[in-house]
Amino acid sequence: MNRKIIGVIIILIGIVLFLNSNDILDLDIGNFIFTYWPIVLIGSGLFSLITNKSSKVGGAIVLTIGILFQLKNLDLFDVFNYLEFWPVIIIIIGISLIISPKDKWNKEDQDIVRPIAIFSGLNLKNTSNNFKGGSATVLFGGIDLDLREAAINNDKLATIDLFIAFGGLDIFVPEGWNVEVKGLPLFGGWDNETRNKGNKNLPKLRVNCIVLFGGFDIKDYRKS
């Protein structure tokens, strides 16, 4: 998820907490969070449907789950009373991620990438001649991002912001890139296997990340 979006969300949360602590708002924070937490799922699902042109299945699943939980919390409709087998749906989603075809690639030549995988998998190959970076979001899913045919112009800097929660991501870069990774791992991590780390004479890719219960790898090679 884009860092600006995360920043706006954090600011809004801080404003609400500040107003409530100064008696400007009168909210039972615990009850409010317990009741309306599904809005996070609904927003994530809508965001994925709007921005992710490659795969909308994951966004639709997250949106549906969020709506069902919100209806339940508002005592409007408790679908789980009628779908006692609903955990099977989660199992099916997991199986679909495991057996999804690996040779199906979405190709694009845009200068900025924004792949999103929510309860789904995505393979994206970028061939931009002026790659500038972008963002990638993984939530209960996986992404393979192939940048081996992309190029960073001259000595310019490209930046990718990653948000990974309960998922994984593989990034493949050209051998002539200097890749730098900075971020916050919470029960997760990353592995930068590129061979030109720290070489200031090469085009630089900076990766900023937040990783929660997941991980990602960056390589300048790909096994066939």
JSON list of C-alpha atoms in Angstrom, two decimals:
[
{"chain": "A", "resi": 1, "resn": "MET", "atom": "CA", "xyz": [0.00, 0.00, 0.00]},
{"chain": "A", "resi": 2, "resn": "ASN", "atom": "CA", "xyz": [1.27, 3.47, -0.79]},
{"chain": "A", "resi": 3, "resn": "ARG", "atom": "CA", "xyz": [3.02, 5.11, 2.20]},
{"chain": "A", "resi": 4, "resn": "LYS", "atom": "CA", "xyz": [0.92, 8.25, 1.75]},
{"chain": "A", "resi": 5, "resn": "ILE", "atom": "CA", "xyz": [-2.29, 6.26, 2.21]},
{"chain": "A", "resi": 6, "resn": "ILE", "atom": "CA", "xyz": [-0.92, 4.58, 5.33]},
{"chain": "A", "resi": 7, "resn": "GLY", "atom": "CA", "xyz": [0.19, 7.98, 6.61]},
{"chain": "A", "resi": 8, "resn": "VAL", "atom": "CA", "xyz": [-3.26, 9.50, 6.09]},
{"chain": "A", "resi": 9, "resn": "ILE", "atom": "CA", "xyz": [-4.90, 6.60, 7.94]},
{"chain": "A", "resi": 10, "resn": "ILE", "atom": "CA", "xyz": [-2.51, 6.99, 10.89]},
{"chain": "A", "resi": 11, "resn": "ILE", "atom": "CA", "xyz": [-3.12, 10.76, 11.00]},
{"chain": "A", "resi": 12, "resn": "LEU", "atom": "CA", "xyz": [-6.90, 10.25, 11.03]},
{"chain": "A", "resi": 13, "resn": "ILE", "atom": "CA", "xyz": [-6.60, 7.72, 13.85]},
{"chain": "A", "resi": 14, "resn": "GLY", "atom": "CA", "xyz": [-4.44, 10.16, 15.80]},
{"chain": "A", "resi": 15, "resn": "ILE", "atom": "CA", "xyz": [-6.93, 13.01, 15.32]},
{"chain": "A", "resi": 16, "resn": "VAL", "atom": "CA", "xyz": [-9.83, 10.87, 16.56]},
{"chain": "A", "resi": 17, "resn": "LEU", "atom": "CA", "xyz": [-7.84, 9.75, 19.63]},
{"chain": "A", "resi": 18, "resn": "PHE", "atom": "CA", "xyz": [-6.80, 13.36, 20.36]},
{"chain": "A", "resi": 19, "resn": "LEU", "atom": "CA", "xyz": [-10.36, 14.71, 20.11]},
{"chain": "A", "resi": 20, "resn": "ASN", "atom": "CA", "xyz": [-11.67, 11.89, 22.26]},
{"chain": "A", "resi": 21, "resn": "SER", "atom": "CA", "xyz": [-9.01, 12.33, 24.96]},
{"chain": "A", "resi": 22, "resn": "ASN", "atom": "CA", "xyz": [-9.83, 16.04, 25.17]},
{"chain": "A", "resi": 23, "resn": "ASP", "atom": "CA", "xyz": [-13.59, 15.39, 25.54]},
{"chain": "A", "resi": 24, "resn": "ILE", "atom": "CA", "xyz": [-14.34, 16.95, 22.15]},
{"chain": "A", "resi": 25, "resn": "LEU", "atom": "CA", "xyz": [-15.67, 13.61, 21.03]},
{"chain": "A", "resi": 26, "resn": "ASP", "atom": "CA", "xyz": [-17.47, 11.17, 23.28]},
{"chain": "A", "resi": 27, "resn": "LEU", "atom": "CA", "xyz": [-16.58, 7.76, 21.91]},
{"chain": "A", "resi": 28, "resn": "ASP", "atom": "CA", "xyz": [-16.18, 4.39, 23.52]},
{"chain": "A", "resi": 29, "resn": "ILE", "atom": "CA", "xyz": [-13.04, 3.62, 21.53]},
{"chain": "A", "resi": 30, "resn": "GLY", "atom": "CA", "xyz": [-13.01, -0.07, 22.38]},
{"chain": "A", "resi": 31, "resn": "ASN", "atom": "CA", "xyz": [-16.63, -0.60, 21.37]},
{"chain": "A", "resi": 32, "resn": "PHE", "atom": "CA", "xyz": [-16.23, 1.58, 18.28]},
{"chain": "A", "resi": 33, "resn": "ILE", "atom": "CA", "xyz": [-13.25, -0.46, 17.05]},
{"chain": "A", "resi": 34, "resn": "PHE", "atom": "CA", "xyz": [-15.00, -3.75, 17.86]},
{"chain": "A", "resi": 35, "resn": "THR", "atom": "CA", "xyz": [-18.09, -2.68, 15.89]},
{"chain": "A", "resi": 36, "resn": "TYR", "atom": "CA", "xyz": [-16.57, -1.01, 12.86]},
{"chain": "A", "resi": 37, "resn": "TRP", "atom": "CA", "xyz": [-13.27, -2.83, 12.25]},
{"chain": "A", "resi": 38, "resn": "PRO", "atom": "CA", "xyz": [-14.72, -4.52, 9.11]},
{"chain": "A", "resi": 39, "resn": "ILE", "atom": "CA", "xyz": [-14.58, -1.11, 7.40]},
{"chain": "A", "resi": 40, "resn": "VAL", "atom": "CA", "xyz": [-10.86, -1.78, 6.99]},
{"chain": "A", "resi": 41, "resn": "LEU", "atom": "CA", "xyz": [-11.68, -4.89, 4.94]},
{"chain": "A", "resi": 42, "resn": "ILE", "atom": "CA", "xyz": [-14.35, -3.06, 2.96]},
{"chain": "A", "resi": 43, "resn": "GLY", "atom": "CA", "xyz": [-11.95, -0.23, 2.12]},
{"chain": "A", "resi": 44, "resn": "SER", "atom": "CA", "xyz": [-9.17, -2.63, 1.17]},
{"chain": "A", "resi": 45, "resn": "GLY", "atom": "CA", "xyz": [-11.50, -4.60, -1.08]},
{"chain": "A", "resi": 46, "resn": "LEU", "atom": "CA", "xyz": [-12.79, -1.47, -2.83]},
{"chain": "A", "resi": 47, "resn": "PHE", "atom": "CA", "xyz": [-9.26, -0.13, -3.26]},
{"chain": "A", "resi": 48, "resn": "SER", "atom": "CA", "xyz": [-8.17, -3.40, -4.85]},
{"chain": "A", "resi": 49, "resn": "LEU", "atom": "CA", "xyz": [-11.17, -3.50, -7.20]},
{"chain": "A", "resi": 50, "resn": "ILE", "atom": "CA", "xyz": [-10.56, 0.07, -8.36]},
{"chain": "A", "resi": 51, "resn": "THR", "atom": "CA", "xyz": [-6.78, -0.02, -8.76]},
{"chain": "A", "resi": 52, "resn": "ASN", "atom": "CA", "xyz": [-5.94, -3.62, -9.62]},
{"chain": "A", "resi": 53, "resn": "LYS", "atom": "CA", "xyz": [-6.79, -4.23, -13.27]},
{"chain": "A", "resi": 54, "resn": "SER", "atom": "CA", "xyz": [-5.04, -7.61, -13.42]},
{"chain": "A", "resi": 55, "resn": "SER", "atom": "CA", "xyz": [-6.98, -9.51, -10.77]},
{"chain": "A", "resi": 56, "resn": "LYS", "atom": "CA", "xyz": [-10.22, -8.45, -9.11]},
{"chain": "A", "resi": 57, "resn": "VAL", "atom": "CA", "xyz": [-11.07, -11.76, -7.46]},
{"chain": "A", "resi": 58, "resn": "GLY", "atom": "CA", "xyz": [-9.13, -11.03, -4.27]},
{"chain": "A", "resi": 59, "resn": "GLY", "atom": "CA", "xyz": [-10.65, -7.57, -3.91]},
{"chain": "A", "resi": 60, "resn": "ALA", "atom": "CA", "xyz": [-14.16, -8.95, -4.36]},
{"chain": "A", "resi": 61, "resn": "ILE", "atom": "CA", "xyz": [-13.54, -11.62, -1.70]},
{"chain": "A", "resi": 62, "resn": "VAL", "atom": "CA", "xyz": [-12.20, -9.12, 0.84]},
{"chain": "A", "resi": 63, "resn": "LEU", "atom": "CA", "xyz": [-15.07, -6.68, 0.12]},
{"chain": "A", "resi": 64, "resn": "THR", "atom": "CA", "xyz": [-17.67, -9.44, 0.58]},
{"chain": "A", "resi": 65, "resn": "ILE", "atom": "CA", "xyz": [-16.12, -10.68, 3.83]},
{"chain": "A", "resi": 66, "resn": "GLY", "atom": "CA", "xyz": [-15.95, -7.12, 5.17]},
{"chain": "A", "resi": 67, "resn": "ILE", "atom": "CA", "xyz": [-19.60, -6.44, 4.35]},
{"chain": "A", "resi": 68, "resn": "LEU", "atom": "CA", "xyz": [-20.73, -9.69, 5.97]},
{"chain": "A", "resi": 69, "resn": "PHE", "atom": "CA", "xyz": [-18.79, -8.98, 9.17]},
{"chain": "A", "resi": 70, "resn": "GLN", "atom": "CA", "xyz": [-20.09, -5.39, 9.30]},
{"chain": "A", "resi": 71, "resn": "LEU", "atom": "CA", "xyz": [-23.69, -6.55, 8.90]},
{"chain": "A", "resi": 72, "resn": "LYS", "atom": "CA", "xyz": [-23.13, -9.04, 11.69]},
{"chain": "A", "resi": 73, "resn": "ASN", "atom": "CA", "xyz": [-21.63, -6.42, 14.03]},
{"chain": "A", "resi": 74, "resn": "LEU", "atom": "CA", "xyz": [-24.59, -4.11, 13.40]},
{"chain": "A", "resi": 75, "resn": "ASP", "atom": "CA", "xyz": [-27.03, -6.97, 14.11]},
{"chain": "A", "resi": 76, "resn": "LEU", "atom": "CA", "xyz": [-28.54, -6.59, 10.65]},
{"chain": "A", "resi": 77, "resn": "PHE", "atom": "CA", "xyz": [-27.73, -10.02, 9.25]},
{"chain": "A", "resi": 78, "resn": "ASP", "atom": "CA", "xyz": [-25.64, -12.87, 10.65]},
{"chain": "A", "resi": 79, "resn": "VAL", "atom": "CA", "xyz": [-24.70, -14.92, 7.63]},
{"chain": "A", "resi": 80, "resn": "PHE", "atom": "CA", "xyz": [-22.51, -17.21, 9.72]},
{"chain": "A", "resi": 81, "resn": "ASN", "atom": "CA", "xyz": [-25.58, -18.69, 11.36]},
{"chain": "A", "resi": 82, "resn": "TYR", "atom": "CA", "xyz": [-26.51, -20.06, 7.94]},
{"chain": "A", "resi": 83, "resn": "LEU", "atom": "CA", "xyz": [-23.04, -20.84, 6.62]},
{"chain": "A", "resi": 84, "resn": "GLU", "atom": "CA", "xyz": [-21.47, -23.03, 9.27]},
{"chain": "A", "resi": 85, "resn": "PHE", "atom": "CA", "xyz": [-19.09, -24.34, 6.65]},
{"chain": "A", "resi": 86, "resn": "TRP", "atom": "CA", "xyz": [-17.64, -20.89, 5.86]},
{"chain": "A", "resi": 87, "resn": "PRO", "atom": "CA", "xyz": [-14.07, -21.90, 6.97]},
{"chain": "A", "resi": 88, "resn": "VAL", "atom": "CA", "xyz": [-14.06, -24.15, 3.90]},
{"chain": "A", "resi": 89, "resn": "ILE", "atom": "CA", "xyz": [-14.05, -20.97, 1.80]},
{"chain": "A", "resi": 90, "resn": "ILE", "atom": "CA", "xyz": [-10.76, -19.93, 3.42]},
{"chain": "A", "resi": 91, "resn": "ILE", "atom": "CA", "xyz": [-9.30, -23.37, 2.71]},
{"chain": "A", "resi": 92, "resn": "ILE", "atom": "CA", "xyz": [-10.35, -23.12, -0.94]},
{"chain": "A", "resi": 93, "resn": "ILE", "atom": "CA", "xyz": [-8.69, -19.71, -1.23]},
{"chain": "A", "resi": 94, "resn": "GLY", "atom": "CA", "xyz": [-5.45, -21.13, 0.17]},
{"chain": "A", "resi": 95, "resn": "ILE", "atom": "CA", "xyz": [-5.53, -24.08, -2.23]},
{"chain": "A", "resi": 96, "resn": "SER", "atom": "CA", "xyz": [-6.17, -21.76, -5.19]},
{"chain": "A", "resi": 97, "resn": "LEU", "atom": "CA", "xyz": [-3.04, -19.77, -4.30]},
{"chain": "A", "resi": 98, "resn": "ILE", "atom": "CA", "xyz": [-0.94, -22.93, -4.18]},
{"chain": "A", "resi": 99, "resn": "ILE", "atom": "CA", "xyz": [-2.14, -24.45, -7.47]},
{"chain": "A", "resi": 100, "resn": "SER", "atom": "CA", "xyz": [-2.50, -21.21, -9.45]},
{"chain": "A", "resi": 101, "resn": "PRO", "atom": "CA", "xyz": [-0.54, -21.35, -12.74]},
{"chain": "A", "resi": 102, "resn": "LYS", "atom": "CA", "xyz": [2.98, -19.90, -12.53]},
{"chain": "A", "resi": 103, "resn": "ASP", "atom": "CA", "xyz": [3.44, -19.32, -16.25]},
{"chain": "A", "resi": 104, "resn": "LYS", "atom": "CA", "xyz": [0.66, -16.77, -16.65]},
{"chain": "A", "resi": 105, "resn": "TRP", "atom": "CA", "xyz": [2.24, -13.32, -16.64]},
{"chain": "A", "resi": 106, "resn": "ASN", "atom": "CA", "xyz": [0.65, -9.92, -16.89]},
{"chain": "A", "resi": 107, "resn": "LYS", "atom": "CA", "xyz": [2.91, -7.61, -18.91]},
{"chain": "A", "resi": 108, "resn": "GLU", "atom": "CA", "xyz": [3.13, -3.84, -18.88]},
{"chain": "A", "resi": 109, "resn": "ASP", "atom": "CA", "xyz": [5.60, -1.11, -19.82]},
{"chain": "A", "resi": 110, "resn": "GLN", "atom": "CA", "xyz": [4.43, 1.65, -17.47]},
{"chain": "A", "resi": 111, "resn": "ASP", "atom": "CA", "xyz": [7.05, 3.64, -15.57]},
{"chain": "A", "resi": 112, "resn": "ILE", "atom": "CA", "xyz": [5.28, 3.10, -12.23]},
{"chain": "A", "resi": 113, "resn": "VAL", "atom": "CA", "xyz": [3.97, -0.26, -10.95]},
{"chain": "A", "resi": 114, "resn": "ARG", "atom": "CA", "xyz": [1.20, -0.76, -8.39]},
{"chain": "A", "resi": 115, "resn": "PRO", "atom": "CA", "xyz": [0.39, -4.50, -8.17]},
{"chain": "A", "resi": 116, "resn": "ILE", "atom": "CA", "xyz": [-2.03, -5.62, -5.47]},
{"chain": "A", "resi": 117, "resn": "ALA", "atom": "CA", "xyz": [-2.70, -9.19, -4.34]},
{"chain": "A", "resi": 118, "resn": "ILE", "atom": "CA", "xyz": [-5.44, -9.67, -1.74]},
{"chain": "A", "resi": 119, "resn": "PHE", "atom": "CA", "xyz": [-6.43, -13.28, -1.17]},
{"chain": "A", "resi": 120, "resn": "SER", "atom": "CA", "xyz": [-4.94, -13.96, -4.60]},
{"chain": "A", "resi": 121, "resn": "GLY", "atom": "CA", "xyz": [-1.74, -14.39, -6.57]},
{"chain": "A", "resi": 122, "resn": "LEU", "atom": "CA", "xyz": [-0.29, -12.18, -9.30]},
{"chain": "A", "resi": 123, "resn": "ASN", "atom": "CA", "xyz": [2.63, -12.43, -11.74]},
{"chain": "A", "resi": 124, "resn": "LEU", "atom": "CA", "xyz": [3.67, -9.10, -13.26]},
{"chain": "A", "resi": 125, "resn": "LYS", "atom": "CA", "xyz": [6.43, -8.42, -15.79]},
{"chain": "A", "resi": 126, "resn": "ASN", "atom": "CA", "xyz": [7.44, -4.80, -16.36]},
{"chain": "A", "resi": 127, "resn": "THR", "atom": "CA", "xyz": [9.48, -3.68, -19.39]},
{"chain": "A", "resi": 128, "resn": "SER", "atom": "CA", "xyz": [9.63, 0.09, -18.88]},
{"chain": "A", "resi": 129, "resn": "ASN", "atom": "CA", "xyz": [12.60, 1.95, -20.36]},
{"chain": "A", "resi": 130, "resn": "ASN", "atom": "CA", "xyz": [12.29, 4.61, -17.66]},
{"chain": "A", "resi": 131, "resn": "PHE", "atom": "CA", "xyz": [11.33, 2.68, -14.55]},
{"chain": "A", "resi": 132, "resn": "LYS", "atom": "CA", "xyz": [10.59, 4.98, -11.60]},
{"chain": "A", "resi": 133, "resn": "GLY", "atom": "CA", "xyz": [9.28, 2.55, -8.98]},
{"chain": "A", "resi": 134, "resn": "GLY", "atom": "CA", "xyz": [5.83, 2.47, -7.44]},
{"chain": "A", "resi": 135, "resn": "SER", "atom": "CA", "xyz": [4.26, 0.30, -4.78]},
{"chain": "A", "resi": 136, "resn": "ALA", "atom": "CA", "xyz": [3.07, -3.25, -4.11]},
{"chain": "A", "resi": 137, "resn": "THR", "atom": "CA", "xyz": [0.51, -4.54, -1.63]},
{"chain": "A", "resi": 138, "resn": "VAL", "atom": "CA", "xyz": [0.18, -8.16, -0.52]},
{"chain": "A", "resi": 139, "resn": "LEU", "atom": "CA", "xyz": [-2.53, -9.30, 1.90]},
{"chain": "A", "resi": 140, "resn": "PHE", "atom": "CA", "xyz": [-2.99, -13.05, 2.29]},
{"chain": "A", "resi": 141, "resn": "GLY", "atom": "CA", "xyz": [-1.56, -13.55, -1.19]},
{"chain": "A", "resi": 142, "resn": "GLY", "atom": "CA", "xyz": [1.57, -13.50, -3.29]},
{"chain": "A", "resi": 143, "resn": "ILE", "atom": "CA", "xyz": [3.22, -11.50, -6.08]},
{"chain": "A", "resi": 144, "resn": "ASP", "atom": "CA", "xyz": [6.05, -12.26, -8.51]},
{"chain": "A", "resi": 145, "resn": "LEU", "atom": "CA", "xyz": [7.37, -8.97, -9.90]},
{"chain": "A", "resi": 146, "resn": "ASP", "atom": "CA", "xyz": [9.82, -9.36, -12.80]},
{"chain": "A", "resi": 147, "resn": "LEU", "atom": "CA", "xyz": [11.81, -6.21, -13.59]},
{"chain": "A", "resi": 148, "resn": "ARG", "atom": "CA", "xyz": [14.66, -7.88, -15.50]},
{"chain": "A", "resi": 149, "resn": "GLU", "atom": "CA", "xyz": [13.62, -6.22, -18.76]},
{"chain": "A", "resi": 150, "resn": "ALA", "atom": "CA", "xyz": [13.05, -2.81, -17.16]},
{"chain": "A", "resi": 151, "resn": "ALA", "atom": "CA", "xyz": [15.63, -0.02, -17.08]},
{"chain": "A", "resi": 152, "resn": "ILE", "atom": "CA", "xyz": [16.37, 2.86, -14.71]},
{"chain": "A", "resi": 153, "resn": "ASN", "atom": "CA", "xyz": [17.62, 5.80, -16.77]},
{"chain": "A", "resi": 154, "resn": "ASN", "atom": "CA", "xyz": [21.27, 6.69, -16.19]},
{"chain": "A", "resi": 155, "resn": "ASP", "atom": "CA", "xyz": [22.05, 7.17, -12.49]},
{"chain": "A", "resi": 156, "resn": "LYS", "atom": "CA", "xyz": [18.50, 7.97, -11.41]},
{"chain": "A", "resi": 157, "resn": "LEU", "atom": "CA", "xyz": [16.81, 6.48, -8.35]},
{"chain": "A", "resi": 158, "resn": "ALA", "atom": "CA", "xyz": [13.70, 4.29, -8.46]},
{"chain": "A", "resi": 159, "resn": "THR", "atom": "CA", "xyz": [11.71, 3.66, -5.28]},
{"chain": "A", "resi": 160, "resn": "ILE", "atom": "CA", "xyz": [9.19, 0.93, -4.46]},
{"chain": "A", "resi": 161, "resn": "ASP", "atom": "CA", "xyz": [7.03, 0.96, -1.32]},
{"chain": "A", "resi": 162, "resn": "LEU", "atom": "CA", "xyz": [5.91, -2.47, -0.13]},
{"chain": "A", "resi": 163, "resn": "PHE", "atom": "CA", "xyz": [3.19, -3.45, 2.33]},
{"chain": "A", "resi": 164, "resn": "ILE", "atom": "CA", "xyz": [3.07, -7.18, 3.03]},
{"chain": "A", "resi": 165, "resn": "ALA", "atom": "CA", "xyz": [0.80, -8.87, 5.57]},
{"chain": "A", "resi": 166, "resn": "PHE", "atom": "CA", "xyz": [0.45, -12.65, 5.74]},
{"chain": "A", "resi": 167, "resn": "GLY", "atom": "CA", "xyz": [1.90, -13.08, 2.27]},
{"chain": "A", "resi": 168, "resn": "GLY", "atom": "CA", "xyz": [4.99, -13.14, 0.14]},
{"chain": "A", "resi": 169, "resn": "LEU", "atom": "CA", "xyz": [6.62, -11.35, -2.76]},
{"chain": "A", "resi": 170, "resn": "ASP", "atom": "CA", "xyz": [9.52, -12.09, -5.12]},
{"chain": "A", "resi": 171, "resn": "ILE", "atom": "CA", "xyz": [11.22, -9.28, -7.05]},
{"chain": "A", "resi": 172, "resn": "PHE", "atom": "CA", "xyz": [13.59, -10.08, -9.92]},
{"chain": "A", "resi": 173, "resn": "VAL", "atom": "CA", "xyz": [15.86, -7.26, -11.07]},
{"chain": "A", "resi": 174, "resn": "PRO", "atom": "CA", "xyz": [18.58, -6.84, -13.74]},
{"chain": "A", "resi": 175, "resn": "GLU", "atom": "CA", "xyz": [22.12, -7.79, -12.74]},
{"chain": "A", "resi": 176, "resn": "GLY", "atom": "CA", "xyz": [23.24, -4.17, -13.15]},
{"chain": "A", "resi": 177, "resn": "TRP", "atom": "CA", "xyz": [21.09, -2.69, -10.39]},
{"chain": "A", "resi": 178, "resn": "ASN", "atom": "CA", "xyz": [22.13, -1.62, -6.91]},
{"chain": "A", "resi": 179, "resn": "VAL", "atom": "CA", "xyz": [19.26, -2.57, -4.58]},
{"chain": "A", "resi": 180, "resn": "GLU", "atom": "CA", "xyz": [18.83, -1.02, -1.14]},
{"chain": "A", "resi": 181, "resn": "VAL", "atom": "CA", "xyz": [16.18, -2.23, 1.33]},
{"chain": "A", "resi": 182, "resn": "LYS", "atom": "CA", "xyz": [14.89, -0.33, 4.35]},
{"chain": "A", "resi": 183, "resn": "GLY", "atom": "CA", "xyz": [11.82, -1.13, 6.38]},
{"chain": "A", "resi": 184, "resn": "LEU", "atom": "CA", "xyz": [10.00, -2.42, 9.41]},
{"chain": "A", "resi": 185, "resn": "PRO", "atom": "CA", "xyz": [9.70, -6.19, 9.86]},
{"chain": "A", "resi": 186, "resn": "LEU", "atom": "CA", "xyz": [7.13, -7.40, 12.41]},
{"chain": "A", "resi": 187, "resn": "PHE", "atom": "CA", "xyz": [7.23, -11.20, 12.58]},
{"chain": "A", "resi": 188, "resn": "GLY", "atom": "CA", "xyz": [8.50, -11.09, 9.00]},
{"chain": "A", "resi": 189, "resn": "GLY", "atom": "CA", "xyz": [11.54, -10.22, 6.97]},
{"chain": "A", "resi": 190, "resn": "TRP", "atom": "CA", "xyz": [13.30, -10.06, 3.63]},
{"chain": "A", "resi": 191, "resn": "ASP", "atom": "CA", "xyz": [16.33, -11.38, 1.77]},
{"chain": "A", "resi": 192, "resn": "ASN", "atom": "CA", "xyz": [18.29, -9.22, -0.69]},
{"chain": "A", "resi": 193, "resn": "GLU", "atom": "CA", "xyz": [20.24, -11.71, -2.79]},
{"chain": "A", "resi": 194, "resn": "THR", "atom": "CA", "xyz": [21.42, -9.25, -5.44]},
{"chain": "A", "resi": 195, "resn": "ARG", "atom": "CA", "xyz": [25.16, -9.17, -6.17]},
{"chain": "A", "resi": 196, "resn": "ASN", "atom": "CA", "xyz": [25.75, -5.43, -6.59]},
{"chain": "A", "resi": 197, "resn": "LYS", "atom": "CA", "xyz": [24.57, -4.07, -3.23]},
{"chain": "A", "resi": 198, "resn": "GLY", "atom": "CA", "xyz": [26.32, -0.83, -2.36]},
{"chain": "A", "resi": 199, "resn": "ASN", "atom": "CA", "xyz": [27.74, -0.14, -5.82]},
{"chain": "A", "resi": 200, "resn": "LYS", "atom": "CA", "xyz": [27.10, 3.59, -6.21]},
{"chain": "A", "resi": 201, "resn": "ASN", "atom": "CA", "xyz": [28.03, 3.55, -9.90]},
{"chain": "A", "resi": 202, "resn": "LEU", "atom": "CA", "xyz": [24.95, 1.54, -10.86]},
{"chain": "A", "resi": 203, "resn": "PRO", "atom": "CA", "xyz": [21.26, 2.51, -11.19]},
{"chain": "A", "resi": 204, "resn": "LYS", "atom": "CA", "xyz": [19.70, 2.27, -7.74]},
{"chain": "A", "resi": 205, "resn": "LEU", "atom": "CA", "xyz": [16.44, 0.68, -6.65]},
{"chain": "A", "resi": 206, "resn": "ARG", "atom": "CA", "xyz": [15.35, 1.62, -3.13]},
{"chain": "A", "resi": 207, "resn": "VAL", "atom": "CA", "xyz": [12.79, -0.62, -1.47]},
{"chain": "A", "resi": 208, "resn": "ASN", "atom": "CA", "xyz": [10.86, 0.73, 1.53]},
{"chain": "A", "resi": 209, "resn": "CYS", "atom": "CA", "xyz": [8.72, -1.85, 3.28]},
{"chain": "A", "resi": 210, "resn": "ILE", "atom": "CA", "xyz": [6.40, -2.79, 6.10]},
{"chain": "A", "resi": 211, "resn": "VAL", "atom": "CA", "xyz": [6.26, -6.57, 6.59]},
{"chain": "A", "resi": 212, "resn": "LEU", "atom": "CA", "xyz": [3.77, -8.24, 8.94]},
{"chain": "A", "resi": 213, "resn": "PHE", "atom": "CA", "xyz": [3.84, -12.03, 9.21]},
{"chain": "A", "resi": 214, "resn": "GLY", "atom": "CA", "xyz": [5.30, -12.39, 5.73]},
{"chain": "A", "resi": 215, "resn": "GLY", "atom": "CA", "xyz": [8.36, -11.76, 3.67]},
{"chain": "A", "resi": 216, "resn": "PHE", "atom": "CA", "xyz": [9.92, -11.00, 0.31]},
{"chain": "A", "resi": 217, "resn": "ASP", "atom": "CA", "xyz": [13.03, -11.86, -1.70]},
{"chain": "A", "resi": 218, "resn": "ILE", "atom": "CA", "xyz": [14.95, -9.73, -4.19]},
{"chain": "A", "resi": 219, "resn": "LYS", "atom": "CA", "xyz": [17.13, -11.49, -6.76]},
{"chain": "A", "resi": 220, "resn": "ASP", "atom": "CA", "xyz": [19.06, -10.56, -9.89]},
{"chain": "A", "resi": 221, "resn": "TYR", "atom": "CA", "xyz": [18.58, -14.04, -11.32]},
{"chain": "A", "resi": 222, "resn": "ARG", "atom": "CA", "xyz": [15.69, -16.42, -11.85]},
{"chain": "A", "resi": 223, "resn": "LYS", "atom": "CA", "xyz": [15.92, -20.18, -11.97]},
{"chain": "A", "resi": 224, "resn": "SER", "atom": "CA", "xyz": [14.13, -21.71, -14.96]}
]
